[in-house]
XYZ file of C-alpha atoms in Angstrom:
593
model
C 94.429 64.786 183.936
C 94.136 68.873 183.314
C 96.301 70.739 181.105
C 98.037 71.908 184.497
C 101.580 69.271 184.759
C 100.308 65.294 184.912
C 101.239 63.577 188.621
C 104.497 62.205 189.283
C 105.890 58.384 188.911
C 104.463 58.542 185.523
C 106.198 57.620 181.718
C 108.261 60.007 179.735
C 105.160 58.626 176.886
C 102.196 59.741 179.644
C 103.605 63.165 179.497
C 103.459 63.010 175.783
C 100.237 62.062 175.457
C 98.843 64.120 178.196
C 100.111 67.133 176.381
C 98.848 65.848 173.164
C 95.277 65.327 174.596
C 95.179 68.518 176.613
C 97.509 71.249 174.100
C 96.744 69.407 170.541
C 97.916 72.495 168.349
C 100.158 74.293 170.699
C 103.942 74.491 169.493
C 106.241 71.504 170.787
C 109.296 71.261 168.970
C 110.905 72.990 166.489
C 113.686 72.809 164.484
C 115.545 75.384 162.598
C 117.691 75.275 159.953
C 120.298 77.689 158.486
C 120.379 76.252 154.918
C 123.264 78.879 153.863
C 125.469 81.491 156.103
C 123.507 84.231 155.752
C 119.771 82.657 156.649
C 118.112 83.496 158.901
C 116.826 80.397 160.115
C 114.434 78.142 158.297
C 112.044 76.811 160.933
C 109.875 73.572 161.174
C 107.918 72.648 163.932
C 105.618 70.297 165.585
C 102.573 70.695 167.835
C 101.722 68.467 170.634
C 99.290 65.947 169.053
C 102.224 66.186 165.613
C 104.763 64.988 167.555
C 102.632 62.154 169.616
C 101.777 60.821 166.145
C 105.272 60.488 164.577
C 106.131 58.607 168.044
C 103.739 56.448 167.422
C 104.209 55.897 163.882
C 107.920 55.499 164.651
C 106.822 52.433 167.922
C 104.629 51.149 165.099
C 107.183 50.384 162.224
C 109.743 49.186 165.024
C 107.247 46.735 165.966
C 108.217 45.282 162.948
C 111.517 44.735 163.245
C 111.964 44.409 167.262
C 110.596 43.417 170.521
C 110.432 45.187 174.147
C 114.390 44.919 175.741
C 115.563 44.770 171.868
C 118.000 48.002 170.971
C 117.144 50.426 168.228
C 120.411 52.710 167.450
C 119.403 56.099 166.134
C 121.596 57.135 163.928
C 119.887 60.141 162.868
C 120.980 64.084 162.382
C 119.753 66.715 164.606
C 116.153 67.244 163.872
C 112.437 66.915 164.648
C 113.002 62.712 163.570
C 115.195 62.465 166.308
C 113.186 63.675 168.804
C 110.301 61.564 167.488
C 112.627 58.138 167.030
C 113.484 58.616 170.622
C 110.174 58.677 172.034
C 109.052 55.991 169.895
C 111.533 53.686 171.036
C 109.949 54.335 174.272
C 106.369 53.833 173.392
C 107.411 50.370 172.202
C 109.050 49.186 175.022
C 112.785 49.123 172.616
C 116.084 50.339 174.527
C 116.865 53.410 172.194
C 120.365 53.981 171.715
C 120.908 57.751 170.897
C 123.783 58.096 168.535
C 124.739 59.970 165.514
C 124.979 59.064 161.379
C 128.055 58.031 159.873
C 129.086 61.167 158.515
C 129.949 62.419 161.981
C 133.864 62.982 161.197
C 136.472 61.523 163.165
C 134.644 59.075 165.025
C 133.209 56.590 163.200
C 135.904 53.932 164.862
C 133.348 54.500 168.450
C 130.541 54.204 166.154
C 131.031 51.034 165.373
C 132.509 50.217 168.762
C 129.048 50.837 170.390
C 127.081 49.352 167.245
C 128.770 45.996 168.591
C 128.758 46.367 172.173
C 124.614 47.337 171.956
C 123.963 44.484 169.529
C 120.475 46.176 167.701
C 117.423 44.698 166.265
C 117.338 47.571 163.600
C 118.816 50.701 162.821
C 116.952 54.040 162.746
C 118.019 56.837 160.356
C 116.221 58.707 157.643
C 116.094 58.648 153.455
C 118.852 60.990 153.515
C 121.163 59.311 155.894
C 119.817 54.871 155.144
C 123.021 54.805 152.126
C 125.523 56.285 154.091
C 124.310 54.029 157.318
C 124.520 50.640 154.850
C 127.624 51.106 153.513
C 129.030 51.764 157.304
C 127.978 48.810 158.534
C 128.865 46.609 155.677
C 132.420 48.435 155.491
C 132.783 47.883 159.428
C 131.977 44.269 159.413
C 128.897 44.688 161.641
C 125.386 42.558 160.965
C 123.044 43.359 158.243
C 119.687 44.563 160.365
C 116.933 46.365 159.496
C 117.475 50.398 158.274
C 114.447 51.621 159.444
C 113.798 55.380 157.609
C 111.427 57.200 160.296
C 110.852 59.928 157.706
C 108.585 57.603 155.262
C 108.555 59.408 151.765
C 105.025 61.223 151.607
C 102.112 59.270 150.173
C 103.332 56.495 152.384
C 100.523 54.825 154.031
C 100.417 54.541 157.512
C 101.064 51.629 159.925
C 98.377 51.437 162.305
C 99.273 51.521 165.469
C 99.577 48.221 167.340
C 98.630 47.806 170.839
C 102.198 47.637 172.703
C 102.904 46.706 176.925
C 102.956 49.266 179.083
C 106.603 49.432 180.239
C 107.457 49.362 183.659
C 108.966 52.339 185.357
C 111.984 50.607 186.056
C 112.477 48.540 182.373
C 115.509 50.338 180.543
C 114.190 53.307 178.785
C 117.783 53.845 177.108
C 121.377 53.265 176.670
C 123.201 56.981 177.478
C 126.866 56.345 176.015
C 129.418 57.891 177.961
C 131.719 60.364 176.074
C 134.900 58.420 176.537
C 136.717 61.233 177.586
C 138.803 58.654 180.162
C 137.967 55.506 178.940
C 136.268 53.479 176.094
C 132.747 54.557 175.939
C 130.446 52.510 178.133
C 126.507 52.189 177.820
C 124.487 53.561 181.243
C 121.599 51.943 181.458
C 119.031 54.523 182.179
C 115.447 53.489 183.428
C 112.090 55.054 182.468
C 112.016 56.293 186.216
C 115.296 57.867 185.657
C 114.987 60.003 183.147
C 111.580 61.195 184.140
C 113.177 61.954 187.858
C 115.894 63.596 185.627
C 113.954 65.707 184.332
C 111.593 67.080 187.122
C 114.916 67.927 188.948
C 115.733 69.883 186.573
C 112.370 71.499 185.850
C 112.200 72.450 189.755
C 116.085 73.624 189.741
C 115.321 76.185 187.353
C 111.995 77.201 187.384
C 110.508 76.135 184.569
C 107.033 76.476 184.116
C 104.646 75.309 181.272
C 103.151 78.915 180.009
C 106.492 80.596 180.349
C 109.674 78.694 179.246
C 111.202 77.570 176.198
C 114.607 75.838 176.090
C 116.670 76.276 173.065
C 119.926 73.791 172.414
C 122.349 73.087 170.030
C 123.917 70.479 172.070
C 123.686 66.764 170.471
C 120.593 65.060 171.446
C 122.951 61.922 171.312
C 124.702 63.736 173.901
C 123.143 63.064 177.591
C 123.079 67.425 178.531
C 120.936 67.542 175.225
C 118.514 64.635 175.233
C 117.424 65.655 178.756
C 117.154 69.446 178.665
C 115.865 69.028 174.751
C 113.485 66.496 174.732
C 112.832 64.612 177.770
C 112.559 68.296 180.204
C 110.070 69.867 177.635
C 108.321 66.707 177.388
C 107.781 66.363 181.058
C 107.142 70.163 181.388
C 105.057 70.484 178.448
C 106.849 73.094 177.107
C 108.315 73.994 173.736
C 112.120 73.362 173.110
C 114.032 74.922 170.158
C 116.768 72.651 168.319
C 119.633 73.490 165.642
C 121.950 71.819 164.398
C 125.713 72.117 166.436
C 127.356 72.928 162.856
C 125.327 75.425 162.359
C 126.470 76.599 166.271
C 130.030 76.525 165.256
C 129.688 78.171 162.176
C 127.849 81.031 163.691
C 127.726 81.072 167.700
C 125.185 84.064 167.146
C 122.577 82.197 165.637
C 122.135 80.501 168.945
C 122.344 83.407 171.034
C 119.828 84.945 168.416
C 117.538 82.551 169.209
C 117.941 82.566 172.826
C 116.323 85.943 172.521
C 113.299 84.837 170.567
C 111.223 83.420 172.915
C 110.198 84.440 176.561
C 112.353 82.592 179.764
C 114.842 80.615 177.656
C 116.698 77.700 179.238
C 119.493 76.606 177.726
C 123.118 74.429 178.113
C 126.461 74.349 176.541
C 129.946 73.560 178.318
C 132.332 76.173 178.923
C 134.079 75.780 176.075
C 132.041 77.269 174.009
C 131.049 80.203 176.599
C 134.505 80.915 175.548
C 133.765 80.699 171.865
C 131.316 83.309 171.531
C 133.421 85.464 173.268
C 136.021 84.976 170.448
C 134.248 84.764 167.775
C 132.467 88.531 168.720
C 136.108 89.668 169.184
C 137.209 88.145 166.160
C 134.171 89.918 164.282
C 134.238 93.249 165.923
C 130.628 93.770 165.234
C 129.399 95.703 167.935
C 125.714 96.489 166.589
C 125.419 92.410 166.163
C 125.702 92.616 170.177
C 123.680 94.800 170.354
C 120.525 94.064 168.734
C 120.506 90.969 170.763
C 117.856 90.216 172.918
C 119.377 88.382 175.919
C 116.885 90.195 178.388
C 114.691 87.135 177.928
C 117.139 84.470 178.671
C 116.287 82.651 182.034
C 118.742 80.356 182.790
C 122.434 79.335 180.935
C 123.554 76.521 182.345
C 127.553 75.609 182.399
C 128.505 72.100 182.640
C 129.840 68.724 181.176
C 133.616 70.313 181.465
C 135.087 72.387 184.503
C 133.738 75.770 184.433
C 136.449 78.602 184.395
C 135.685 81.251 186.383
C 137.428 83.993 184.072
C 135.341 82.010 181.128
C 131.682 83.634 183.252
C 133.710 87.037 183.413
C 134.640 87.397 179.836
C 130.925 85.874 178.503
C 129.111 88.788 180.667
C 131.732 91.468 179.983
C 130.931 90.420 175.771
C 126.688 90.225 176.233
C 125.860 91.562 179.497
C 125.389 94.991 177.388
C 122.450 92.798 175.262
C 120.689 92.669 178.122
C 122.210 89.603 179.899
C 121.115 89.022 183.751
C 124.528 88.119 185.323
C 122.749 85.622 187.938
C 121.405 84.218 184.366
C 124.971 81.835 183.813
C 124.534 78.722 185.965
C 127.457 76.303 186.571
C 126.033 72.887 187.014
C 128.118 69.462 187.389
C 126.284 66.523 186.023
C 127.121 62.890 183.996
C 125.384 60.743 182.281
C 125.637 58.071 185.148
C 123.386 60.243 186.774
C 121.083 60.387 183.639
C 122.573 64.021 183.732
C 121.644 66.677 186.137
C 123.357 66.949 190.079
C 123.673 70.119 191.113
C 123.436 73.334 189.381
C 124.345 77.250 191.081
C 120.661 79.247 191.418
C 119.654 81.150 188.843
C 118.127 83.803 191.376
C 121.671 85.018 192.595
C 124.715 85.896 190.109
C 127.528 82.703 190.034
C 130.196 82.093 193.004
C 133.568 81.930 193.016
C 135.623 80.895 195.559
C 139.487 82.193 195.582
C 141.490 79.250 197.064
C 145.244 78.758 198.888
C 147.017 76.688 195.743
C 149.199 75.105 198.575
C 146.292 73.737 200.168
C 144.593 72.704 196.918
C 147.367 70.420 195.670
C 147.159 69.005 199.297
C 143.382 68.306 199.240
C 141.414 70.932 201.043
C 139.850 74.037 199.671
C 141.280 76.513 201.898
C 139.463 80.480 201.132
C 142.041 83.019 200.629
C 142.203 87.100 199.493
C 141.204 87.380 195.937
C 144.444 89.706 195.638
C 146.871 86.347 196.368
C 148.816 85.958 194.127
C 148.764 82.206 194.102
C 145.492 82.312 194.709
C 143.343 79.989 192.220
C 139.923 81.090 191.240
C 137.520 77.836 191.894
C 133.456 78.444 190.111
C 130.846 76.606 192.675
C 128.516 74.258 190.867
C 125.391 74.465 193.332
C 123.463 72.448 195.538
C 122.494 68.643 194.811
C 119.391 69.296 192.542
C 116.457 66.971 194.033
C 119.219 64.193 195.341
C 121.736 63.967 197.959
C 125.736 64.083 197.755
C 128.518 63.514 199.833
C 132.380 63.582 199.096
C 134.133 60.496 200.016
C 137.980 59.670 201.251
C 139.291 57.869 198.174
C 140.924 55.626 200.262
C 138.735 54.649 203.121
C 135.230 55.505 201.396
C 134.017 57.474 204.191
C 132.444 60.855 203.783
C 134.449 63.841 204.847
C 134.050 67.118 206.144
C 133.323 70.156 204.067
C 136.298 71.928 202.726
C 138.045 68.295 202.394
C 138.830 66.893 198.418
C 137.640 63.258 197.905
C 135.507 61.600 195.351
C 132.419 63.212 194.400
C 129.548 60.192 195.226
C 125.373 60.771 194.505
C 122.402 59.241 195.273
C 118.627 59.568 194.218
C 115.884 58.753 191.635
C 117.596 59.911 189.133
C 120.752 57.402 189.380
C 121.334 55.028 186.460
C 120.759 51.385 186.871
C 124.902 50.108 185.980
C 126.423 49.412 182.857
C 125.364 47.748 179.802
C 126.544 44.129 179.836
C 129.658 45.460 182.726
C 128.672 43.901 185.712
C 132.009 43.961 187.550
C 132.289 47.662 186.691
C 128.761 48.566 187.851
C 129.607 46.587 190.767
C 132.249 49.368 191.281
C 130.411 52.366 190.416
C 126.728 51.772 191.234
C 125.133 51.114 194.441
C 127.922 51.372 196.837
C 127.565 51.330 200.497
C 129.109 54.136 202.668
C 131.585 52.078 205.263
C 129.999 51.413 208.532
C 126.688 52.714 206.911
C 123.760 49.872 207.601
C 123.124 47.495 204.555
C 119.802 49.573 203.398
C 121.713 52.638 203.156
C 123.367 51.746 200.146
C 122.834 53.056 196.334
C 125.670 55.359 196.130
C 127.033 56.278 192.703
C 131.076 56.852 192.759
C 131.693 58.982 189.979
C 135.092 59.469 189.685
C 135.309 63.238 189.957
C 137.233 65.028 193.016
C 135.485 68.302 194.823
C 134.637 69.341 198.108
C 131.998 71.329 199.730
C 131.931 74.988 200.745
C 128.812 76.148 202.240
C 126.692 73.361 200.789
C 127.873 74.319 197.488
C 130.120 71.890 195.166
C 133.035 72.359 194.015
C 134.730 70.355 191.464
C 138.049 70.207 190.956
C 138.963 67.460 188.442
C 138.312 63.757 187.401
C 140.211 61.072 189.314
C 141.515 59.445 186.247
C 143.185 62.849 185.151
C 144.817 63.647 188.510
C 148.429 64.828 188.176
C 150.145 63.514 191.274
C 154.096 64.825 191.971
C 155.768 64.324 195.270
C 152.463 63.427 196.853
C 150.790 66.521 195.737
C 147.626 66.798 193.751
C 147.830 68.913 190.613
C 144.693 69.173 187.987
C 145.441 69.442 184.531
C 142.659 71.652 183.268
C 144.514 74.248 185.533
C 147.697 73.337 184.571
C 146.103 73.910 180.785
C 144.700 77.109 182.051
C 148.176 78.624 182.846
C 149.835 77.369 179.493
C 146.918 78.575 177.553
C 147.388 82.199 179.560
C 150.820 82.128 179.094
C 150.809 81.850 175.689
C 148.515 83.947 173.445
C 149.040 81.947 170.197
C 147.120 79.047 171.893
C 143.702 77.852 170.619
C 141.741 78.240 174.192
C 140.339 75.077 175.671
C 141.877 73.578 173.092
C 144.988 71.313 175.341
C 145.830 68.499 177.350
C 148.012 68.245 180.135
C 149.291 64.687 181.382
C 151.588 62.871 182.085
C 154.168 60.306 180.868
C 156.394 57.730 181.954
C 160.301 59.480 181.859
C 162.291 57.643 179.145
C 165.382 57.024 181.636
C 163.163 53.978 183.837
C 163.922 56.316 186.807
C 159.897 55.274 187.250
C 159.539 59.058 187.484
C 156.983 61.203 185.236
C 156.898 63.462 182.869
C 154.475 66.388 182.651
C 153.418 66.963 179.059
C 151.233 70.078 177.362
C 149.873 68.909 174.196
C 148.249 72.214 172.818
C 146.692 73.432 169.339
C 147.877 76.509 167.768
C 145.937 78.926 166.765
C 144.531 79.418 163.564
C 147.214 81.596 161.329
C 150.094 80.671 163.813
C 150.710 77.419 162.496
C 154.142 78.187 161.268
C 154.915 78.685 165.261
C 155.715 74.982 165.229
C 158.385 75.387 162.474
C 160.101 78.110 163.745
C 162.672 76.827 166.250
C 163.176 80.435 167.956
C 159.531 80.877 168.385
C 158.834 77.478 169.634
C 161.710 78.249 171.590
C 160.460 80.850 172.892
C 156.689 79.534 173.483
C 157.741 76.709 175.601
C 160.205 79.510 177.825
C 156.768 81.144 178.570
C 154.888 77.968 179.397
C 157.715 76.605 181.644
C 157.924 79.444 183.324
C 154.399 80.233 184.124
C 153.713 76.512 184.981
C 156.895 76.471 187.499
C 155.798 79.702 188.902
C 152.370 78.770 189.843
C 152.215 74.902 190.155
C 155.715 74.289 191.025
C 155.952 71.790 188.465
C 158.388 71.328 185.481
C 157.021 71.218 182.268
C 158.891 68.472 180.169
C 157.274 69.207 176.949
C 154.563 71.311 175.055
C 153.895 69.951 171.927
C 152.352 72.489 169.441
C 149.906 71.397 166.836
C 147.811 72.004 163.926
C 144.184 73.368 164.945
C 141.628 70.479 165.218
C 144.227 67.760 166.200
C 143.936 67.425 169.864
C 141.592 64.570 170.160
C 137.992 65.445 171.533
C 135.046 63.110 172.250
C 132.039 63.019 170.055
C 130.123 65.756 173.081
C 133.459 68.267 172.316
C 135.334 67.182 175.170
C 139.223 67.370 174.940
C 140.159 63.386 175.831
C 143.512 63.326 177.915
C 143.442 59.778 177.539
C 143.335 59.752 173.650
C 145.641 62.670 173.926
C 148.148 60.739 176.007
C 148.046 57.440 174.139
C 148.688 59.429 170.505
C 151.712 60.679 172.458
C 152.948 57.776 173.578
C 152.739 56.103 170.274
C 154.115 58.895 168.331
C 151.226 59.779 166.270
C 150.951 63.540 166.649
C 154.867 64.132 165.352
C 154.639 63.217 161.896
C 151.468 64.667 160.757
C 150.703 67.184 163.339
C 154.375 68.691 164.345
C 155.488 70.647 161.108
């Protein structure tokens, strides 16, 4: 090996150690902290050879406690010992499971869920977190295992490092919980090979190259967007990647872009959602030199995925920063899940993003059909790219086979980078993983249905919703995040991204539906929902605007307090979760006032 990028086919732990051998004191990861609002940022970091050793301290005490194919849950906090658990896990041959500490609010009930369905030899957490991680468990009913503390008090002495298997490429490197956003969470089992694959497509996508890139994410490294780009890209790439906390993101979006100008060709990844928030938040402040000392010159490459990307969300984000320097061809849409380790296709970062004004008619009727930009029922569709390193082909949803481009139909992928099935779901994964194409020959199988709708328009994706979410009237296809987008336009006392459209069975048994808006207020509006006139008044707007450009009739919007709407534990509004609550009733007593 040289200090150039080690050959392919190897371990996520080669990489480690190659850059450990070959860039000992050169930075790695760091870690910065905003200890009160106005810090500045306290940071910590680790070189190469630094973060090798806690690996291998961390594979040494789980040696202890588990065996190769055992389960180690992390249940750490955003941090350098997060980073390090992970790889350890891999250096001892034990299926990490990235999740998050206890004190996570509002979803402690998955927490537990997956604690049960994973069924770990130990816990890993540090001194801070071990009390609150005890009295979980014990409080939940789970097992008593092993808390394992990777940050050992100093003056500990050191476990020497035992001599551990070699994995094999295709032994489960980790279990990448999905975010539940339409179903219960299930555990993708994600192979050594995968993640590395993973990885180099995303590396080659967007030019990333040892001596010049840094990536820089407040996404969750529990999340599967943040432990690839994060860790397991910079790991494989040898270059240095940037972490804070995602409080510390929401308390302050500018600390991140801050530190996206800090270092020389950034990477970097957040959904669109919070595109959006910065935007606010800068309007909200009104603090134009803030903007403007900015350094967003140096950013590379901001990638937009894990939700639909909004078109108007791109506009508004480059309208806000582009003065700071940003390059508008830097914004990426990508499309990605975690069945896929993460990464599918992603829009170059050479050329400024693509939209794509389509016929609505023809939309709710399944084909993307181009139209003027100037109609007025024209809907404003981002394209997500070109398959990164893997191939993909949209399927009829009802006879499997692939379609032409400009046709809707189920998203399905294929390549190195596709996860092995479904922790202890056989039929499921029998489903979802490794389908054959109809009338393909038995070796051409391995396709991965994902259960999101797009088409294809020049070799580009498009996405255009999730199967499960699919508003269907009279035959027609409707898709709620644009449903959401035309309440959420109508009506400017509206948190944005911040509602769920669905729908409901109608009361009368007619076996008809209901569509339903359930949608936050914003903050200082909350006395909107107990104002009959001006809720009167809010759902006029909304019915009207959804009538006049979806054709649909909007039974209900439900207004609520901010931070009700239920969201998965990656930010993601869940329509499912949002649906059930309404079914059952839950969101009128406490949330309705």
């Amino acid at each position: 090996m040289t200090s150039a990028q080690p050959s392919e086919g190897l371990l996520l732990t080669d990489h480690l150690r190659h850059w450990a051998a070959e860039r000992p004191q050169q930075r790695a990861f760091t870690y910065v902290d905003f200890p009160a609002a106005d810090s500045p940022g306290l940071h910590r970091t680790l070189g190469w050879r630094g973060l090798d050793q806690q690996a291998r301290a961390v594979a040494a005490r789980l040696a202890e406690a588990a065996g190769p194919g055992d389960r180690a849950a992390l249940l750490l906090p955003q941090g350098l010992d997060y980073a390090a658990a992970f790889l350890g896990c891999l250096y001892a041959g034990v299926i990490a499971v990235p999740l998050f500490g206890p004190q996570l609010p509002g979803h402690q009930g998955r927490l537990a869920g997956v604690l049960d369905d994973c069924e770990p030899a130990c816990l890993l957490t540090d001194t801070a977190t071990a009390p609150d991680v005890q009295v979980f468990t014990a409080g939940h009913g789970l097992p008593a295992l092993p808390v394992i503390a990777v940050d050992a008090p100093a003056g500990t002495p050191p476990v020497p490092a035992p001599v551990m298997p070699r994995p094999d490429p295709q032994d489960i490197a980790y279990l990448q919980y999905t975010s539940g956003s339409t179903r219960s969470p299930a555990g993708v089992m994600i192979s050594h090979a995968n993640v590395v694959a993973n990885a180099q497509q995303a590396l080659d996508a967007f030019g990333a190259r040892t001596t010049a890139s840094t990536t820089v994410g407040w996404l969750p490294l529990f999340h599967d967007m943040g432990l690839v780009l994060s860790v397991a890209a910079p790991v494989v790439g040898g270059f240095p990647s940037v972490l804070m906390d995602p409080v510390a993101f929401l308390a302050d979006p500018l600390r991140w872009l801050r530190l996206l100008g800090s270092y020389p060709g950034t990477i970097s990844a957040a959904p669109n959602f919070a595109y959006d928030y910065c935007t606010s938040r800068a309007a909200a402040d009104d603090d134009a030199d803030a903007i403007d000392e900015l350094r967003l010159d140096r950013v590379k490459v901001l990638i937009n995925g894990s939700e639909p990307v909004r078109p108007a969300t791109v506009d508004r984000f480059h309208e806000t920063f582009g003065r700071a320097g940003l390059a508008r061809e830097a914004h990426c849409p990508s499309y990605g899940l975690a069945e896929a380790t993460v990464f599918v296709t992603n829009d170059a970062y050479t050329a400024a993003p693509l939209t794509v004004s389509c016929d609505a008619g023809a939309l709710t009727a399944g084909r993307v059909t181009p139209c003027h930009p100037a109609d007025p029922t024209a809907v404003r569709l981002s394209t997500c790219g070109e398959p990164a390193g893997q191939e993909l082909r949209i399927a009829d949803r009802a006879t499997g086979r692939s379609l032409p481009a400009g046709e809707v139909g189920e998203i399905q992928v294929r390549g190195p980078n596709i996860g092995l099935g479904y922790w202890k779901r056989a039929g499921l994964s029998a489903e979802v993983f490794n389908v054959r194409a109809p009338g393909a020959p038995d070796e051409e199988t391995g396709w991965l249905r994902t259960g999101d709708l797009g088409a294809l328009h020049e070799g580009r994706l498009i996405v255009t919703g999730r199967l499960k979410d699919l508003i269907i009237v009279d035959g027609r296809n409707h898709y709620p995040q644009d449903v959401e987008e035309t309440v959420q336009s109508a009506v400017g006392i509206l948190r944005r991204d911040r509602l769920a459209a669905f729908c409901v069975p109608r009361a009368d048994g007619s076996g008809e539906d209901d569509l339903v808006v359930v949608a936050e207020l914003r903050r200082g509006f909350e006395g909107a929902a107990d104002d009959p006139a001006a809720r009167a008044d809010t759902e006029r707007a909304a019915r009207a605007a959804v009538s006049a450009r979806h054709g649909l009739r909007l039974s209900r919007l439900l207004l609520v307090a901010p931070g009700t709407v239920p969201r998965t534990s990656s930010g993601k509004v869940s329509r499912a979760a949002s649906r059930q609550r309404f079914i059952e009733g839950d969101f009128e007593p406490t949330d309705h006032r």
